[in-house]
Amino acid sequence: MRNKLNIGLFGFGVVGSGLYEVLNQSQLLDARITKIVVKDPSKKRSIPSDNFSFDGTEILDNNEINVVVELINDSSAAYEIVKKALQNGKHVVSANKKLIAEHLSELIELASENSVSFLYEAAVGGSIPIIRNLEEYYNNDSLSSIQGIVNGTTNYILTQSNDGIAYNEALKKAQELGFAEADPTLDVDGFDSKFKLVLLIKHAFGLTIDPKDLFNYGIRNIKPNDVAFAGEKGYRIKLFSRAEKLNDKVVGLVAPHFVSQDHFAYQVNNEFNAVVVEAVFSDKQLFIGKGAGSYPTASAVLSDISALQFDYKYEYKKTRKEDQLKFTEDFFLKVYIGSSFIEAINEIPFYRIDEVYQSENYNYQTGWVKFSEVSKFNLNHRPELSLIVLPEPFKSVKEFNAVRSESRHFVVEY
Ligand code: HSE
């Protein structure tokens, strides 16, 4: 039997107003927005002002409302709203990846204690149905990796950079189009991609990771010389959220990657997102769709609301099955480091150098580094350096040991 849903909506920005329209157009749902709470009474909105209230308790303490949809920017305020809603026995749908990634265990527990659902499909990949697929479809298949572009703003900026559009100009356009976070640092420094990766890792591998323990390096430092390097080698630069099993451990990071023409991500442009799931039996599967913007994100929220009609809950089945998995930073990867300053490149400990280029204004070096060492550098705040991951697969310490003697330059014992 379908549940009748009375929705209390927090937020009427890009996604909230999109949801209002999408929900009004959908004939299939027995759901209506009973109340909308917003913060700023002076802001001009697309529907009459008598639709709005400014007092959250009008939703949270309203017994007729059984679903709270939280779509506000401020993640601290959103945390209080979501917590209270769950405590008051209301189902919650949220798109706030920062809030969810930072408080995941607590919120899962609260939802369970109060026998309500807490759904967040729109928090990762916009319109792409990735969370529910990881949760349901792949349950019996053993997942080996998940990687993709899950931030529309940075993909938009990187795509524009291929056409010579400057970083600041492209970011401004992404803000105008409603893709960027209120604080775009979250996008360009890879935080948004990291929060989304925390959720992907939870649903793919059953691991709960504190966002503070996951490395994020964004696109702020990428320079025209790096884009030119990519062009010469036939690559494009994409910001990846990536996690995979390496032997019996899980590794993960957010960093810019070079991708070649035969890679799924090469043609994924502008605000589009794409995620590839690799599993032992099904092999690789690609999900692609708009990762930001009003209607695409609202469509994922709508899908969660629709699932609530049938009492849908995430069961976190992999958390129980594979709780023996551990997260590690102990692996090797092949990177490119570009800089105007040779000394800056020399600070990065390479275990094997494959290529060196030096000139008056631009230098680069490619080779293998140990991730646990590189992750200590505060790379988002090192504007003189750009690190971009090369296409070679990650290697475990054991696998790297087998090839490191090929080094033409030096080997460091560890
Ligand atoms: N700022 C985010 C992005 C919005 O650009 O992908 C969607 O989560």
mmCIF file of C-alpha atoms and ligand atoms in Angstrom, residues 15 95 97 122-126 150-155 174 178-182 186-187 192-193 196 271 273 291-293 297, ligand 1:
data_model
loop_
_atom_site.group_PDB
_atom_site.id
_atom_site.type_symbol
_atom_site.label_atom_id
_atom_site.label_comp_id
_atom_site.label_asym_id
_atom_site.label_seq_id
_atom_site.Cartn_x
_atom_site.Cartn_y
_atom_site.Cartn_z
ATOM 1 C CA VAL A 15 16.932 22.607 -5.925
ATOM 2 C CA ALA A 95 20.707 16.482 -0.768
ATOM 3 C CA LYS A 97 26.374 15.837 1.015
ATOM 4 C CA ALA A 122 20.396 13.624 -4.753
ATOM 5 C CA ALA A 123 23.506 14.093 -2.623
ATOM 6 C CA VAL A 124 25.701 12.196 -5.106
ATOM 7 C CA GLY A 125 25.796 12.641 -8.856
ATOM 8 C CA GLY A 126 22.663 14.809 -9.165
ATOM 9 C CA VAL A 150 30.757 13.700 -9.199
ATOM 10 C CA ASN A 151 31.177 17.474 -9.210
ATOM 11 C CA GLY A 152 29.498 19.435 -11.980
ATOM 12 C CA THR A 153 31.182 22.762 -11.233
ATOM 13 C CA THR A 154 34.746 21.513 -11.593
ATOM 14 C CA ASN A 155 33.886 19.464 -14.657
ATOM 15 C CA ALA A 174 29.091 27.847 -13.103
ATOM 16 C CA GLY A 178 23.468 27.372 -10.123
ATOM 17 C CA PHE A 179 25.956 24.481 -10.165
ATOM 18 C CA ALA A 180 28.447 25.816 -7.635
ATOM 19 C CA GLU A 181 28.164 25.625 -3.852
ATOM 20 C CA ALA A 182 27.476 28.858 -1.936
ATOM 21 C CA LEU A 186 34.018 23.296 -1.600
ATOM 22 C CA ASP A 187 33.830 22.558 -5.320
ATOM 23 C CA ASP A 192 32.254 18.382 -2.408
ATOM 24 C CA SER A 193 33.684 15.449 -4.399
ATOM 25 C CA LYS A 196 30.160 12.376 -2.178
ATOM 26 C CA GLU A 271 28.053 19.776 -15.645
ATOM 27 C CA ASN A 273 28.728 13.546 -13.988
ATOM 28 C CA GLY A 291 25.231 16.144 -11.814
ATOM 29 C CA ALA A 292 24.063 19.609 -10.829
ATOM 30 C CA GLY A 293 21.323 22.104 -11.519
ATOM 31 C CA THR A 297 18.909 17.317 -8.722
HETATM 32 N N1 HSE B 1 28.212 22.029 -6.395
HETATM 33 C C1 HSE B 1 27.757 20.732 -6.764
HETATM 34 C C2 HSE B 1 28.359 20.364 -8.100
HETATM 35 C C3 HSE B 1 26.265 20.695 -6.823
HETATM 36 O O1 HSE B 1 28.881 21.263 -8.774
HETATM 37 O O2 HSE B 1 28.330 19.201 -8.470
HETATM 38 C C4 HSE B 1 25.684 19.321 -6.973
HETATM 39 O O3 HSE B 1 25.980 18.507 -5.885
#
